[in-house]
Short mmCIF file of C-alpha atoms in Angstrom, two decimals:
data_model
loop_
_atom_site.label_atom_id
_atom_site.label_comp_id
_atom_site.label_asym_id
_atom_site.label_seq_id
_atom_site.Cartn_x
_atom_site.Cartn_y
_atom_site.Cartn_z
CA UNK A 361 119.22 126.36 127.71
CA UNK A 362 119.46 126.74 123.92
CA UNK A 363 119.22 122.96 123.49
CA UNK A 364 115.97 122.75 125.45
CA UNK A 365 114.62 125.83 123.67
CA UNK A 366 115.35 124.20 120.33
CA UNK A 367 112.88 121.44 121.24
CA UNK A 368 110.21 123.66 122.79
CA UNK A 369 110.37 126.58 120.38
CA UNK A 370 107.04 127.54 118.81
CA UNK A 371 106.90 128.95 115.31
CA UNK A 372 110.10 129.33 113.30
CA UNK A 373 113.14 127.78 114.93
CA UNK A 374 115.45 130.76 114.64
CA UNK A 375 118.05 131.81 117.20
CA UNK A 376 115.72 134.64 118.18
CA UNK A 377 112.89 132.15 118.63
CA UNK A 378 115.02 129.97 120.89
CA UNK A 379 116.03 132.97 123.00
CA UNK A 380 112.40 134.04 123.33
CA UNK A 381 111.39 130.52 124.37
CA UNK A 382 114.01 130.57 127.14
CA UNK A 383 112.91 134.02 128.34
CA UNK A 384 116.07 135.85 127.18
CA UNK A 385 114.41 138.17 124.64
CA UNK A 386 115.08 141.26 126.79
CA UNK A 387 118.75 140.45 127.38
CA UNK A 388 121.82 140.98 125.23
CA UNK A 389 121.71 138.48 122.34
CA UNK A 390 125.29 138.87 121.13
CA UNK A 391 126.78 136.15 123.34
CA UNK A 392 124.28 133.56 122.09
CA UNK A 393 124.99 134.39 118.47
CA UNK A 394 128.75 134.19 119.09
CA UNK A 395 128.26 130.64 120.41
CA UNK A 396 127.55 129.53 116.84
CA UNK A 397 129.48 132.15 114.88
CA UNK A 398 132.75 131.45 116.69
CA UNK A 399 132.23 127.67 116.92
CA UNK A 400 132.21 127.53 120.71
CA UNK A 401 130.18 124.29 120.73
CA UNK A 402 132.15 121.07 120.35
CA UNK A 403 129.91 119.23 117.88
CA UNK A 404 132.05 116.02 117.71
CA UNK A 405 131.82 115.68 121.50
CA UNK A 406 128.03 115.97 121.38
CA UNK A 407 127.74 113.22 118.78
CA UNK A 408 130.36 111.13 120.62
CA UNK A 409 128.08 111.07 123.65
CA UNK A 410 125.14 110.09 121.42
CA UNK A 411 127.16 107.21 119.90
CA UNK A 412 128.11 105.93 123.34
CA UNK A 413 124.47 106.02 124.47
CA UNK A 414 123.32 104.17 121.36
CA UNK A 415 125.88 101.41 121.79
CA UNK A 416 124.89 100.97 125.43
CA UNK A 417 121.43 99.91 124.31
CA UNK A 418 122.60 97.39 121.67
CA UNK A 419 123.30 93.69 122.35
CA UNK A 420 127.01 92.90 122.35
CA UNK A 421 126.85 89.99 119.89
CA UNK A 422 125.06 91.78 117.03
CA UNK A 423 126.52 94.01 114.30
CA UNK A 424 125.91 97.74 114.39
CA UNK A 425 123.44 98.74 111.67
CA UNK A 426 123.57 102.27 110.32
CA UNK A 427 122.32 104.36 107.41
CA UNK A 428 123.85 107.13 105.34
CA UNK A 429 121.96 109.62 103.20
CA UNK A 430 121.96 113.25 102.11
CA UNK A 431 119.17 115.81 102.25
CA UNK A 432 118.46 119.28 100.93
CA UNK A 433 117.23 122.27 102.93
CA UNK A 434 115.55 124.93 100.84
CA UNK A 435 116.87 128.48 101.11
CA UNK A 436 115.96 131.85 99.64
CA UNK A 437 119.00 134.06 100.28
CA UNK A 438 121.59 134.10 97.50
CA UNK A 439 124.38 135.09 99.91
CA UNK A 440 123.97 132.20 102.35
CA UNK A 441 127.21 130.20 102.48
CA UNK A 442 127.10 126.81 100.78
CA UNK A 443 123.84 127.28 98.88
CA UNK A 444 123.52 126.42 95.20
CA UNK A 445 121.09 125.08 92.64
CA UNK A 446 120.27 121.42 93.31
CA UNK A 447 118.05 118.91 91.58
CA UNK A 448 114.78 118.53 93.46
CA UNK A 449 114.40 114.87 94.57
CA UNK A 450 110.64 115.43 95.02
CA UNK A 451 110.17 116.56 91.43
CA UNK A 452 108.27 114.48 88.86
CA UNK A 453 110.14 111.65 87.14
CA UNK A 454 109.62 113.18 83.67
CA UNK A 455 111.37 116.51 84.46
CA UNK A 456 114.35 117.75 86.44
CA UNK A 457 113.31 120.60 88.71
CA UNK A 458 115.93 122.70 90.48
CA UNK A 459 115.79 124.38 93.89
CA UNK A 460 118.11 126.78 95.74
CA UNK A 461 119.23 124.78 98.77
CA UNK A 462 121.95 123.67 101.16
CA UNK A 463 123.08 120.03 101.19
CA UNK A 464 123.74 118.01 104.33
CA UNK A 465 124.98 114.47 104.88
CA UNK A 466 123.73 112.44 107.85
CA UNK A 467 124.72 109.15 109.45
CA UNK A 468 122.33 107.35 111.80
CA UNK A 469 122.58 104.18 113.89
CA UNK A 470 119.66 101.79 114.44
CA UNK A 471 118.24 100.72 117.80
CA UNK A 472 116.04 97.66 117.14
CA UNK A 473 113.04 96.96 119.30
CA UNK A 474 114.02 93.28 119.72
CA UNK A 475 117.46 91.70 119.71
CA UNK A 476 116.39 88.60 117.75
CA UNK A 477 113.97 88.16 114.89
CA UNK A 478 112.06 90.68 112.78
CA UNK A 479 111.29 93.92 114.59
CA UNK A 480 111.01 97.67 113.99
CA UNK A 481 113.94 99.95 114.73
CA UNK A 482 114.57 103.62 115.39
CA UNK A 483 117.43 105.46 113.71
CA UNK A 484 119.42 107.85 115.92
CA UNK A 485 121.44 110.59 114.13
CA UNK A 486 125.13 110.36 115.05
CA UNK A 487 126.61 112.75 112.49
CA UNK A 488 125.44 115.66 110.34
CA UNK A 489 127.77 117.42 107.95
CA UNK A 490 127.33 120.45 105.73
CA UNK A 491 128.41 119.48 102.19
CA UNK A 492 128.56 122.56 99.95
CA UNK A 493 129.86 122.57 96.40
CA UNK A 494 132.69 124.95 95.47
CA UNK A 495 131.76 128.06 93.53
CA UNK A 496 132.44 127.85 89.82
CA UNK A 497 135.00 130.42 88.59
CA UNK A 498 133.95 133.21 86.28
CA UNK A 499 134.63 133.26 82.54
CA UNK A 500 137.73 135.42 83.06
CA UNK A 501 139.30 133.04 85.60
CA UNK A 502 142.82 131.75 85.07
CA UNK A 503 143.76 128.17 84.28
CA UNK A 504 144.99 127.68 87.84
CA UNK A 505 141.62 128.75 89.22
CA UNK A 506 139.82 126.32 86.94
CA UNK A 507 142.16 123.51 87.94
CA UNK A 508 141.66 124.31 91.63
CA UNK A 509 137.88 124.31 91.14
CA UNK A 510 137.96 120.90 89.44
CA UNK A 511 140.07 119.43 92.25
CA UNK A 512 137.79 120.93 94.90
CA UNK A 513 134.69 119.65 93.09
CA UNK A 514 136.16 116.16 93.04
CA UNK A 515 136.79 116.30 96.79
CA UNK A 516 133.31 117.72 97.46
CA UNK A 517 131.41 114.86 95.80
CA UNK A 518 128.79 113.52 98.18
CA UNK A 519 130.15 109.98 97.81
CA UNK A 520 133.68 111.12 98.73
CA UNK A 521 132.32 112.96 101.77
CA UNK A 522 130.37 109.83 102.69
CA UNK A 523 133.57 107.80 102.77
CA UNK A 524 135.23 110.39 105.01
CA UNK A 525 132.32 110.48 107.46
CA UNK A 526 132.15 106.66 107.64
CA UNK A 527 135.86 106.63 108.40
CA UNK A 528 135.32 109.19 111.19
CA UNK A 529 132.53 107.00 112.61
CA UNK A 530 134.76 103.93 112.50
CA UNK A 531 137.56 105.79 114.30
CA UNK A 532 135.14 106.99 116.97
CA UNK A 533 133.87 103.44 117.56
CA UNK A 534 137.45 102.21 117.87
CA UNK A 535 138.25 104.99 120.32
CA UNK A 536 135.31 104.00 122.51
CA UNK A 537 136.47 100.38 122.68
CA UNK A 538 134.25 98.81 120.00
CA UNK A 539 137.01 97.85 117.63
CA UNK A 540 135.72 94.29 117.16
CA UNK A 541 132.14 95.35 116.34
CA UNK A 542 131.26 95.14 112.66
CA UNK A 543 129.25 98.01 111.15
CA UNK A 544 126.61 97.35 108.47
CA UNK A 545 125.96 100.61 106.62
CA UNK A 546 122.85 100.82 104.42
CA UNK A 547 122.48 103.30 101.57
CA UNK A 548 120.46 104.10 98.48
CA UNK A 549 121.76 104.13 94.94
CA UNK A 550 123.61 107.43 95.39
CA UNK A 551 126.18 105.79 97.67
CA UNK A 552 126.29 102.40 95.92
CA UNK A 553 129.05 103.55 93.63
CA UNK A 554 132.73 103.13 92.78
CA UNK A 555 133.93 105.78 95.23
CA UNK A 556 132.35 103.98 98.19
CA UNK A 557 133.41 100.46 97.21
CA UNK A 558 136.97 101.54 96.43
CA UNK A 559 137.56 103.40 99.72
CA UNK A 560 135.19 101.58 102.10
CA UNK A 561 136.79 101.65 105.58
CA UNK A 562 137.81 98.42 107.29
CA UNK A 563 135.21 96.62 109.39
CA UNK A 564 132.38 98.43 107.62
CA UNK A 565 130.13 96.57 105.18
CA UNK A 566 127.74 98.21 102.75
CA UNK A 567 124.23 97.23 101.70
CA UNK A 568 122.97 99.32 98.80
CA UNK A 569 120.56 99.32 95.90
CA UNK A 570 121.76 98.45 92.43
CA UNK A 571 120.34 99.02 88.96
CA UNK A 572 118.22 96.25 87.49
CA UNK A 573 120.44 96.17 84.37
CA UNK A 574 123.81 96.14 86.18
CA UNK A 575 126.59 94.06 84.63
CA UNK A 576 127.76 91.47 87.12
CA UNK A 577 130.34 88.72 86.62
CA UNK A 578 131.19 85.36 88.13
CA UNK A 579 134.55 84.75 89.75
CA UNK A 580 137.08 83.40 87.23
CA UNK A 581 137.72 79.68 87.15
CA UNK A 582 141.32 78.40 87.65
CA UNK A 583 141.58 77.83 83.90
CA UNK A 584 140.51 81.41 83.17
CA UNK A 585 142.92 82.84 85.76
CA UNK A 586 146.02 81.10 84.45
CA UNK A 587 145.48 81.29 80.70
CA UNK A 588 148.06 83.37 78.88
CA UNK A 589 150.60 85.88 80.13
CA UNK A 590 150.18 89.05 82.15
CA UNK A 591 147.99 89.89 85.12
CA UNK A 592 145.61 87.29 86.52
CA UNK A 593 142.07 87.57 85.30
CA UNK A 594 139.69 89.09 87.86
CA UNK A 595 136.34 88.47 86.15
CA UNK A 596 134.77 85.27 84.89
CA UNK A 597 131.73 84.79 82.70
CA UNK A 598 129.08 87.45 82.72
CA UNK A 599 126.01 86.83 84.88
CA UNK A 600 122.45 87.70 83.86
CA UNK A 601 121.27 91.13 84.93
CA UNK A 602 119.38 91.39 88.26
CA UNK A 603 116.11 91.79 86.32
CA UNK A 604 116.84 88.64 84.29
CA UNK A 605 117.66 86.76 87.50
CA UNK A 606 114.30 87.82 88.95
CA UNK A 607 112.48 86.45 85.90
CA UNK A 608 114.52 83.23 85.68
CA UNK A 609 112.28 80.34 86.73
CA UNK A 610 115.27 78.01 87.21
CA UNK A 611 116.58 80.01 90.18
CA UNK A 612 114.38 79.19 93.21
CA UNK A 613 112.96 81.77 95.59
CA UNK A 614 113.77 81.63 99.30
CA UNK A 615 111.30 82.79 101.93
CA UNK A 616 112.51 85.36 104.46
CA UNK A 617 110.59 87.12 107.22
CA UNK A 618 111.18 90.80 107.95
CA UNK A 619 109.34 93.66 109.65
CA UNK A 620 108.20 96.46 107.37
CA UNK A 621 105.36 99.00 107.17
CA UNK A 622 103.96 98.24 110.62
CA UNK A 623 103.83 94.46 110.49
CA UNK A 624 105.83 91.33 109.70
CA UNK A 625 105.94 90.26 106.05
CA UNK A 626 107.07 87.14 104.22
CA UNK A 627 109.47 88.15 101.43
CA UNK A 628 110.64 86.04 98.51
CA UNK A 629 114.30 86.58 97.67
CA UNK A 630 116.97 85.20 95.34
CA UNK A 631 120.68 85.22 96.07
CA UNK A 632 123.77 85.12 93.84
CA UNK A 633 127.05 84.76 95.74
CA UNK A 634 129.89 85.46 95.18
CA UNK A 635 130.00 87.80 92.21
CA UNK A 636 131.87 90.88 91.05
CA UNK A 637 130.69 94.22 89.71
CA UNK A 638 133.23 95.57 87.24
CA UNK A 639 131.69 99.05 86.96
CA UNK A 640 131.87 99.93 90.68
CA UNK A 641 132.91 97.01 92.86
CA UNK A 642 136.26 96.30 91.23
CA UNK A 643 137.73 93.04 92.53
CA UNK A 644 135.61 92.92 95.70
CA UNK A 645 133.57 89.78 96.21
CA UNK A 646 129.94 90.84 96.42
CA UNK A 647 126.55 89.33 97.09
CA UNK A 648 123.46 90.08 95.00
CA UNK A 649 119.99 89.80 96.56
CA UNK A 650 116.83 90.12 94.48
CA UNK A 651 113.61 90.86 96.39
CA UNK A 652 110.28 90.02 94.78
CA UNK A 653 107.71 92.86 94.99
CA UNK A 654 105.03 92.57 97.66
CA UNK A 655 101.39 92.38 96.62
CA UNK A 656 98.75 94.55 98.29
CA UNK A 657 95.16 95.77 97.82
CA UNK A 658 93.94 99.31 98.41
CA UNK A 659 90.65 97.88 99.70
CA UNK A 660 89.08 94.48 100.24
CA UNK A 661 87.89 93.70 96.70
CA UNK A 662 90.23 95.97 94.77
CA UNK A 663 92.57 94.53 92.13
CA UNK A 664 96.00 93.41 93.25
CA UNK A 665 98.79 95.97 93.11
CA UNK A 666 102.53 95.34 93.43
CA UNK A 667 105.35 97.36 94.88
CA UNK A 668 108.61 97.74 92.96
CA UNK A 669 111.25 95.02 93.01
CA UNK A 670 114.41 95.63 95.01
CA UNK A 671 117.92 94.70 93.90
CA UNK A 672 120.46 94.82 96.72
CA UNK A 673 124.20 94.30 96.68
CA UNK A 674 126.39 93.93 99.74
CA UNK A 675 130.01 93.35 100.67
CA UNK A 676 129.00 91.09 103.59
CA UNK A 677 129.04 87.39 102.68
CA UNK A 678 128.33 85.98 106.18
CA UNK A 679 125.07 87.48 107.45
CA UNK A 680 121.84 85.60 106.80
CA UNK A 681 119.37 86.78 104.19
CA UNK A 682 116.91 87.76 106.91
CA UNK A 683 119.47 89.97 108.68
CA UNK A 684 120.52 91.72 105.46
CA UNK A 685 116.96 92.36 104.33
CA UNK A 686 115.86 93.61 107.75
CA UNK A 687 118.89 95.92 107.99
CA UNK A 688 118.08 97.48 104.63
CA UNK A 689 114.40 97.95 105.51
CA UNK A 690 115.53 99.86 108.62
CA UNK A 691 117.24 102.34 106.29
CA UNK A 692 113.88 104.06 105.75
CA UNK A 693 114.08 105.41 109.30
CA UNK A 694 116.73 107.92 108.25
CA UNK A 695 114.10 109.46 105.97
CA UNK A 696 111.88 109.73 109.08
CA UNK A 697 114.78 111.53 110.78
CA UNK A 698 114.88 114.08 107.97
CA UNK A 699 111.13 114.64 108.14
CA UNK A 700 111.20 115.20 111.90
CA UNK A 701 114.23 117.47 111.76
CA UNK A 702 112.73 119.69 109.08
CA UNK A 703 109.01 119.67 109.89
CA UNK A 704 109.08 119.53 113.70
CA UNK A 705 112.45 120.94 114.77
CA UNK A 706 112.74 123.44 111.93
CA UNK A 707 116.18 122.38 110.74
CA UNK A 708 117.50 125.11 108.47
CA UNK A 709 115.03 127.81 109.58
CA UNK A 710 117.63 129.72 111.58
CA UNK A 711 118.67 132.90 109.77
CA UNK A 712 122.42 132.38 109.79
CA UNK A 713 124.50 133.04 106.71
CA UNK A 714 128.18 132.35 107.41
CA UNK A 715 129.67 128.93 106.90
CA UNK A 716 130.84 128.65 110.53
CA UNK A 717 127.37 129.37 111.88
CA UNK A 718 125.73 126.88 109.52
CA UNK A 719 128.29 124.18 110.32
CA UNK A 720 127.68 124.63 114.06
CA UNK A 721 123.99 125.44 114.51
CA UNK A 722 122.50 122.79 112.19
CA UNK A 723 124.46 119.81 113.64
CA UNK A 724 123.73 121.18 117.13
CA UNK A 725 119.99 120.90 116.53
CA UNK A 726 120.44 117.42 115.05
CA UNK A 727 122.36 116.33 118.16
CA UNK A 728 119.57 117.70 120.38
CA UNK A 729 117.04 115.73 118.33
CA UNK A 730 119.17 112.59 118.77
CA UNK A 731 119.23 113.07 122.53
CA UNK A 732 115.44 113.41 122.54
CA UNK A 733 115.12 110.08 120.69
CA UNK A 734 117.48 108.43 123.17
CA UNK A 735 115.38 109.76 126.04
CA UNK A 736 112.31 108.20 124.40
CA UNK A 737 114.11 104.86 124.07
CA UNK A 738 115.03 104.89 127.75
#
């Protein structure tokens, strides 16, 4: 009843609003509040059913494409568990604005419209996790308290939590009998970092954005590997930066078709494979893809404008350029998930303050939203 009320609730999506929608406003409310306060809902089982339903709709011979990203939910109360000052991602580029908010991490899996060729896709949320930062000790705290806070802060990094949630997703897929299915996880620059590359789970590949001035290296030649004593050399000569590769006229462009922004586009891309990224990738063999910006006009006779270039790096060396580019374009659908969850379903509007209530109610609403999307697909 609460799940259906969460979809049909008018106004603010509070627990009281859901009870009123279901006609229980004149009954005792305590049992409904205890459902979330005492964690009586098995959230992993809800998302497990969503994962199984998503995989039932996917072709068996294609990799599973997913997306990972974090989002902020604005709050006002200073005593709400897990809230802190966060940098506002919607602030202007010339200033860092801060908001009081809770942070959540979400994983979604894509359901493409067509099995082959360029097509749109819909992302289905399969995991939502509350990711608070530990409270900083006061100025009179002991050395042990400061050391404990530093260790907890290291474990609470959003990239470290992303690795843990991807590992949980991989284990759930294995448990459901999809051990042989490869997962292609797409991410923005936040998760294209050393923590992810170093601890990336098995049978999960990453496609992420990279800086245009990143330092990439060739693989060492046999002469470079065996010269001198000590450990074998892992890096060869330095490659040009992704921006320099884009401007290099000697490297040809390849044409790739992909579906984006409501229609099929012809993209020009460059590829450097294999390479290594000393700063974050370590000794992993990686693949750099440079995407030329698309041209567009605001109206028929307006001057030509250009979108920004894209620099992608991936651990997958086998997929075609078209499959990698299309998978990364689908990543935008997780932003659509966040918009729907906040603007339509009122994610975060419920007036709960304890950590157990927040960690139960918010993923519960996300799972209900995922089931609604699956119903639309069917």
